[in-house]
Amino acid sequence: QSALTQPASVSGSPGQSITISCTGTSSDVGSYNFVSWYQQRPGKAPRLLIYEVNKRPSGISNRFSGSKSGNTASLTISGLQAEDEADYSCCSYAGVPSHAVFGGGTKLTVL
Amino acid sequence: QVLLAQSGSEVKKSGASVKVSCKASGYRFNGYGITWVRQAPGQGLEWMGWISGFNGNTKFAQRLQGRLTMTADKSTSTVYMELTSLRSDDTAIYYCARVPVLSLPYYFDYWGQGTLVTVSS
């Protein structure tokens, strides 16, 4: 069982927007603005999409955005494209003793 | 460019140990940390631990304390992850990733290609 809770799957049509939630506790997501999101395509290593809740690394499309409210963080993908089909995982810093915790991952299907 | 090159696949017996390497290049090694994350077949990512490239300080996931060791060789910009007393549920792909903050494992910006560790009985 993962420390952060994500929906197992979400889906959307090309051009639509989807949001993936990531629910933690007051010990992790709720306490720190150190939520990050990763995209993972089959057979590949994860790729950083969002860090510190809502910041995008260089080279990441502005179609990806992050937010947080209380113990729940969210990743929104706008203007869905076929290439967005992948697994998405959230991660939060959690202080001592857990340090860092991941969500179980969400499979995005582009219809 | 930043590159993390991991050692090759391993097959181990239950109870044995495995040591996986992660060689960093393309950046100043002692200015960043390295974290290890694993992924069991069909499962999500699991954070394992972190090591500072500056002073070798480490932090480990509670459930792996006592079985996990991480070391950093600054002369070769290589980090080693050793897991002992292997069990079947340690079968996973093991990833190293760079931590762009020196002090704590906040997020991970570059990842290695992964190393498959298979534990058989």
mmCIF file of C-alpha atoms in Angstrom:
data_model
loop_
_atom_site.group_PDB
_atom_site.id
_atom_site.type_symbol
_atom_site.label_atom_id
_atom_site.label_comp_id
_atom_site.label_asym_id
_atom_site.label_seq_id
_atom_site.Cartn_x
_atom_site.Cartn_y
_atom_site.Cartn_z
ATOM 1 C CA GLN A 1 0.000 0.000 0.000
ATOM 2 C CA SER A 2 1.449 3.338 -1.088
ATOM 3 C CA ALA A 3 1.684 6.257 1.291
ATOM 4 C CA LEU A 4 -0.036 8.689 -1.098
ATOM 5 C CA THR A 5 -3.359 7.803 -2.718
ATOM 6 C CA GLN A 6 -3.922 8.244 -6.451
ATOM 7 C CA PRO A 7 -6.713 6.966 -8.678
ATOM 8 C CA ALA A 8 -5.664 3.819 -10.493
ATOM 9 C CA SER A 9 -6.717 5.172 -13.862
ATOM 10 C CA VAL A 10 -8.075 8.217 -15.645
ATOM 11 C CA SER A 11 -8.955 8.786 -19.261
ATOM 12 C CA GLY A 12 -9.709 11.621 -21.627
ATOM 13 C CA SER A 13 -10.086 12.458 -25.276
ATOM 14 C CA PRO A 14 -7.538 14.415 -27.300
ATOM 15 C CA GLY A 15 -7.824 18.124 -26.606
ATOM 16 C CA GLN A 16 -9.568 17.663 -23.270
ATOM 17 C CA SER A 17 -8.135 18.370 -19.810
ATOM 18 C CA ILE A 18 -7.768 15.830 -17.032
ATOM 19 C CA THR A 19 -6.760 16.115 -13.394
ATOM 20 C CA ILE A 20 -5.036 13.463 -11.298
ATOM 21 C CA SER A 21 -5.322 13.747 -7.531
ATOM 22 C CA CYS A 22 -2.750 12.737 -4.943
ATOM 23 C CA THR A 23 -4.000 12.539 -1.387
ATOM 24 C CA GLY A 24 -1.644 12.387 1.569
ATOM 25 C CA THR A 25 -1.762 13.500 5.171
ATOM 26 C CA SER A 26 -0.795 16.431 7.335
ATOM 27 C CA SER A 27 2.609 14.742 7.746
ATOM 28 C CA ASP A 28 3.538 14.902 4.079
ATOM 29 C CA VAL A 29 1.534 16.744 1.390
ATOM 30 C CA GLY A 30 -0.185 18.964 3.931
ATOM 31 C CA SER A 31 3.030 20.050 5.632
ATOM 32 C CA TYR A 32 5.467 20.657 2.797
ATOM 33 C CA ASN A 33 5.421 22.405 -0.569
ATOM 34 C CA PHE A 34 7.660 19.649 -1.939
ATOM 35 C CA VAL A 35 5.238 17.715 -4.102
ATOM 36 C CA SER A 36 6.602 16.454 -7.406
ATOM 37 C CA TRP A 37 5.061 14.591 -10.325
ATOM 38 C CA TYR A 38 6.626 12.063 -12.686
ATOM 39 C CA GLN A 39 5.608 10.656 -16.039
ATOM 40 C CA GLN A 40 6.612 7.098 -16.876
ATOM 41 C CA ARG A 41 6.129 5.456 -20.248
ATOM 42 C CA PRO A 42 6.234 1.649 -20.497
ATOM 43 C CA GLY A 43 9.737 0.283 -20.097
ATOM 44 C CA LYS A 44 11.209 3.711 -19.431
ATOM 45 C CA ALA A 45 12.538 5.563 -16.408
ATOM 46 C CA PRO A 46 10.338 8.209 -14.771
ATOM 47 C CA ARG A 47 10.611 11.808 -15.988
ATOM 48 C CA LEU A 48 10.164 14.848 -13.753
ATOM 49 C CA LEU A 49 7.159 16.949 -14.797
ATOM 50 C CA ILE A 50 6.455 19.179 -11.792
ATOM 51 C CA TYR A 51 8.420 20.024 -8.642
ATOM 52 C CA GLU A 52 7.672 22.108 -5.551
ATOM 53 C CA VAL A 53 3.922 21.744 -6.218
ATOM 54 C CA ASN A 54 3.670 23.868 -9.363
ATOM 55 C CA LYS A 55 7.087 24.477 -10.950
ATOM 56 C CA ARG A 56 8.011 23.030 -14.341
ATOM 57 C CA PRO A 57 11.561 22.027 -15.246
ATOM 58 C CA SER A 58 13.005 23.408 -18.428
ATOM 59 C CA GLY A 59 11.622 21.600 -21.450
ATOM 60 C CA ILE A 60 8.331 20.499 -19.893
ATOM 61 C CA SER A 61 5.254 21.711 -21.755
ATOM 62 C CA ASN A 62 3.043 24.311 -20.077
ATOM 63 C CA ARG A 63 0.153 21.900 -20.696
ATOM 64 C CA PHE A 64 1.263 20.292 -17.425
ATOM 65 C CA SER A 65 0.419 22.155 -14.234
ATOM 66 C CA GLY A 66 0.354 21.357 -10.544
ATOM 67 C CA SER A 67 -1.507 22.606 -7.492
ATOM 68 C CA LYS A 68 -2.165 21.742 -3.867
ATOM 69 C CA SER A 69 -4.967 22.246 -1.392
ATOM 70 C CA GLY A 70 -4.626 20.920 2.125
ATOM 71 C CA ASN A 71 -3.516 17.293 2.030
ATOM 72 C CA THR A 72 -4.290 16.830 -1.670
ATOM 73 C CA ALA A 73 -2.089 17.712 -4.615
ATOM 74 C CA SER A 74 -3.237 17.662 -8.226
ATOM 75 C CA LEU A 75 -1.705 17.372 -11.671
ATOM 76 C CA THR A 76 -3.653 18.838 -14.571
ATOM 77 C CA ILE A 77 -2.890 18.044 -18.180
ATOM 78 C CA SER A 78 -4.594 20.318 -20.666
ATOM 79 C CA GLY A 79 -4.974 19.820 -24.409
ATOM 80 C CA LEU A 80 -4.512 16.053 -24.087
ATOM 81 C CA GLN A 81 -2.353 14.446 -26.752
ATOM 82 C CA ALA A 82 -1.857 10.801 -27.631
ATOM 83 C CA GLU A 83 1.746 11.030 -26.422
ATOM 84 C CA ASP A 84 0.492 11.859 -22.904
ATOM 85 C CA GLU A 85 -0.659 8.261 -22.462
ATOM 86 C CA ALA A 86 1.557 7.017 -19.625
ATOM 87 C CA ASP A 87 1.675 6.371 -15.882
ATOM 88 C CA TYR A 88 1.841 9.388 -13.581
ATOM 89 C CA SER A 89 3.131 9.295 -10.016
ATOM 90 C CA CYS A 90 3.208 11.900 -7.295
ATOM 91 C CA CYS A 91 5.824 12.172 -4.581
ATOM 92 C CA SER A 92 6.006 14.259 -1.424
ATOM 93 C CA TYR A 93 8.722 15.056 1.046
ATOM 94 C CA ALA A 94 7.552 13.713 4.410
ATOM 95 C CA GLY A 95 10.147 14.718 6.980
ATOM 96 C CA VAL A 96 11.514 12.328 9.560
ATOM 97 C CA PRO A 97 11.275 9.324 9.563
ATOM 98 C CA SER A 98 9.640 8.673 6.159
ATOM 99 C CA HIS A 99 11.603 11.330 4.242
ATOM 100 C CA ALA A 100 9.908 10.810 0.843
ATOM 101 C CA VAL A 101 6.756 8.963 -0.181
ATOM 102 C CA PHE A 102 5.248 8.107 -3.560
ATOM 103 C CA GLY A 103 1.723 7.560 -4.722
ATOM 104 C CA GLY A 104 0.706 4.279 -6.299
ATOM 105 C CA GLY A 105 0.593 5.757 -9.783
ATOM 106 C CA THR A 106 -2.235 6.587 -12.192
ATOM 107 C CA LYS A 107 -2.541 5.169 -15.687
ATOM 108 C CA LEU A 108 -3.696 7.797 -18.164
ATOM 109 C CA THR A 109 -5.463 6.540 -21.259
ATOM 110 C CA VAL A 110 -6.030 8.918 -24.168
ATOM 111 C CA LEU A 111 -9.173 7.697 -25.908
ATOM 112 C CA GLN B 1 24.512 16.656 -20.434
ATOM 113 C CA VAL B 2 23.554 15.029 -17.142
ATOM 114 C CA LEU B 3 23.781 11.262 -17.329
ATOM 115 C CA LEU B 4 23.341 8.540 -14.709
ATOM 116 C CA ALA B 5 24.619 5.180 -15.934
ATOM 117 C CA GLN B 6 23.652 2.152 -13.859
ATOM 118 C CA SER B 7 25.199 -1.297 -13.725
ATOM 119 C CA GLY B 8 23.582 -4.281 -15.397
ATOM 120 C CA SER B 9 20.879 -6.733 -14.367
ATOM 121 C CA GLU B 10 21.426 -9.073 -11.464
ATOM 122 C CA VAL B 11 19.971 -12.433 -10.456
ATOM 123 C CA LYS B 12 20.410 -13.363 -6.811
ATOM 124 C CA LYS B 13 19.313 -16.089 -4.457
ATOM 125 C CA SER B 14 17.171 -15.368 -1.404
ATOM 126 C CA GLY B 15 19.354 -14.290 1.489
ATOM 127 C CA ALA B 16 22.131 -12.971 -0.727
ATOM 128 C CA SER B 17 23.174 -9.331 -1.227
ATOM 129 C CA VAL B 18 23.209 -7.143 -4.320
ATOM 130 C CA LYS B 19 25.268 -4.046 -5.057
ATOM 131 C CA VAL B 20 24.171 -1.699 -7.842
ATOM 132 C CA SER B 21 26.251 1.216 -9.101
ATOM 133 C CA CYS B 22 25.220 4.570 -10.533
ATOM 134 C CA LYS B 23 27.916 6.594 -12.300
ATOM 135 C CA ALA B 24 27.150 10.285 -12.662
ATOM 136 C CA SER B 25 28.488 12.591 -15.355
ATOM 137 C CA GLY B 26 27.768 16.000 -16.825
ATOM 138 C CA TYR B 27 27.508 17.892 -13.530
ATOM 139 C CA ARG B 28 29.418 18.677 -10.334
ATOM 140 C CA PHE B 29 28.943 15.511 -8.299
ATOM 141 C CA ASN B 30 29.500 17.043 -4.865
ATOM 142 C CA GLY B 31 26.835 19.686 -5.452
ATOM 143 C CA TYR B 32 23.911 17.268 -5.532
ATOM 144 C CA GLY B 33 22.487 14.169 -3.909
ATOM 145 C CA ILE B 34 21.476 10.820 -5.336
ATOM 146 C CA THR B 35 18.342 8.943 -4.406
ATOM 147 C CA TRP B 36 17.337 5.337 -5.078
ATOM 148 C CA VAL B 37 13.815 4.365 -6.062
ATOM 149 C CA ARG B 38 12.574 0.884 -6.895
ATOM 150 C CA GLN B 39 9.599 -0.469 -8.778
ATOM 151 C CA ALA B 40 8.355 -4.029 -8.322
ATOM 152 C CA PRO B 41 6.703 -5.662 -11.354
ATOM 153 C CA GLY B 42 3.394 -3.942 -12.089
ATOM 154 C CA GLN B 43 3.678 -1.798 -8.965
ATOM 155 C CA GLY B 44 4.267 1.849 -8.119
ATOM 156 C CA LEU B 45 7.486 3.618 -7.264
ATOM 157 C CA GLU B 46 8.986 3.153 -3.807
ATOM 158 C CA TRP B 47 11.521 5.594 -2.344
ATOM 159 C CA MET B 48 14.428 3.750 -0.781
ATOM 160 C CA GLY B 49 16.996 6.266 0.373
ATOM 161 C CA TRP B 50 19.249 9.226 -0.352
ATOM 162 C CA ILE B 51 22.939 10.046 -0.166
ATOM 163 C CA SER B 52 24.634 13.423 -0.289
ATOM 164 C CA GLY B 53 27.295 13.780 -2.972
ATOM 165 C CA PHE B 54 28.946 16.376 -0.754
ATOM 166 C CA ASN B 55 29.575 14.532 2.515
ATOM 167 C CA GLY B 56 28.081 11.049 2.122
ATOM 168 C CA ASN B 57 25.267 11.630 4.621
ATOM 169 C CA THR B 58 22.424 9.188 4.128
ATOM 170 C CA LYS B 59 18.725 8.836 4.879
ATOM 171 C CA PHE B 60 16.833 5.569 4.394
ATOM 172 C CA ALA B 61 13.232 4.439 4.268
ATOM 173 C CA GLN B 62 12.290 2.972 7.639
ATOM 174 C CA ARG B 63 11.270 -0.402 6.223
ATOM 175 C CA LEU B 64 14.708 -0.889 4.645
ATOM 176 C CA GLN B 65 16.784 0.276 7.624
ATOM 177 C CA GLY B 66 19.328 -2.352 8.559
ATOM 178 C CA ARG B 67 19.395 -3.948 5.091
ATOM 179 C CA LEU B 68 20.311 -0.928 2.963
ATOM 180 C CA THR B 69 23.679 0.773 2.547
ATOM 181 C CA MET B 70 24.634 3.616 0.228
ATOM 182 C CA THR B 71 28.140 4.881 -0.437
ATOM 183 C CA ALA B 72 29.537 7.619 -2.666
ATOM 184 C CA ASP B 73 32.928 7.603 -4.350
ATOM 185 C CA LYS B 74 33.669 11.230 -5.232
ATOM 186 C CA SER B 75 36.820 10.278 -7.162
ATOM 187 C CA THR B 76 34.721 8.424 -9.755
ATOM 188 C CA SER B 77 31.383 10.234 -9.242
ATOM 189 C CA THR B 78 29.780 6.885 -8.517
ATOM 190 C CA VAL B 79 27.157 5.945 -5.950
ATOM 191 C CA TYR B 80 26.644 2.379 -4.770
ATOM 192 C CA MET B 81 23.475 0.896 -3.331
ATOM 193 C CA GLU B 82 23.747 -2.406 -1.475
ATOM 194 C CA LEU B 83 20.736 -4.370 -0.259
ATOM 195 C CA THR B 84 21.304 -7.417 1.948
ATOM 196 C CA SER B 85 19.215 -10.404 3.052
ATOM 197 C CA LEU B 86 17.343 -10.361 -0.247
ATOM 198 C CA ARG B 87 13.783 -11.694 -0.385
ATOM 199 C CA SER B 88 11.504 -12.432 -3.322
ATOM 200 C CA ASP B 89 9.642 -9.152 -2.794
ATOM 201 C CA ASP B 90 12.899 -7.278 -3.433
ATOM 202 C CA THR B 91 12.557 -8.264 -7.089
ATOM 203 C CA ALA B 92 12.239 -4.913 -8.844
ATOM 204 C CA ILE B 93 13.790 -2.397 -11.170
ATOM 205 C CA TYR B 94 16.097 -0.170 -9.157
ATOM 206 C CA TYR B 95 16.580 3.423 -10.309
ATOM 207 C CA CYS B 96 19.047 6.049 -9.180
ATOM 208 C CA ALA B 97 18.075 9.679 -9.643
ATOM 209 C CA ARG B 98 19.746 13.029 -9.032
ATOM 210 C CA VAL B 99 18.460 15.237 -6.236
ATOM 211 C CA PRO B 100 19.008 18.895 -7.164
ATOM 212 C CA VAL B 101 18.911 20.017 -3.543
ATOM 213 C CA LEU B 102 21.983 19.203 -1.496
ATOM 214 C CA SER B 103 20.353 18.698 1.845
ATOM 215 C CA LEU B 104 17.249 16.545 1.495
ATOM 216 C CA PRO B 105 15.390 14.315 -1.015
ATOM 217 C CA TYR B 106 12.861 16.878 -2.235
ATOM 218 C CA TYR B 107 12.562 15.854 -5.885
ATOM 219 C CA PHE B 108 14.469 13.995 -8.554
ATOM 220 C CA ASP B 109 15.351 15.626 -11.859
ATOM 221 C CA TYR B 110 17.493 13.127 -13.803
ATOM 222 C CA TRP B 111 17.119 9.353 -13.676
ATOM 223 C CA GLY B 112 19.280 6.384 -14.525
ATOM 224 C CA GLN B 113 18.101 3.741 -16.957
ATOM 225 C CA GLY B 114 17.214 1.274 -14.209
ATOM 226 C CA THR B 115 18.706 -2.030 -13.069
ATOM 227 C CA LEU B 116 16.594 -5.170 -12.865
ATOM 228 C CA VAL B 117 17.276 -7.214 -9.751
ATOM 229 C CA THR B 118 15.641 -10.627 -9.678
ATOM 230 C CA VAL B 119 15.592 -12.617 -6.449
ATOM 231 C CA SER B 120 14.924 -16.321 -6.771
ATOM 232 C CA SER B 121 14.498 -18.965 -4.134
#
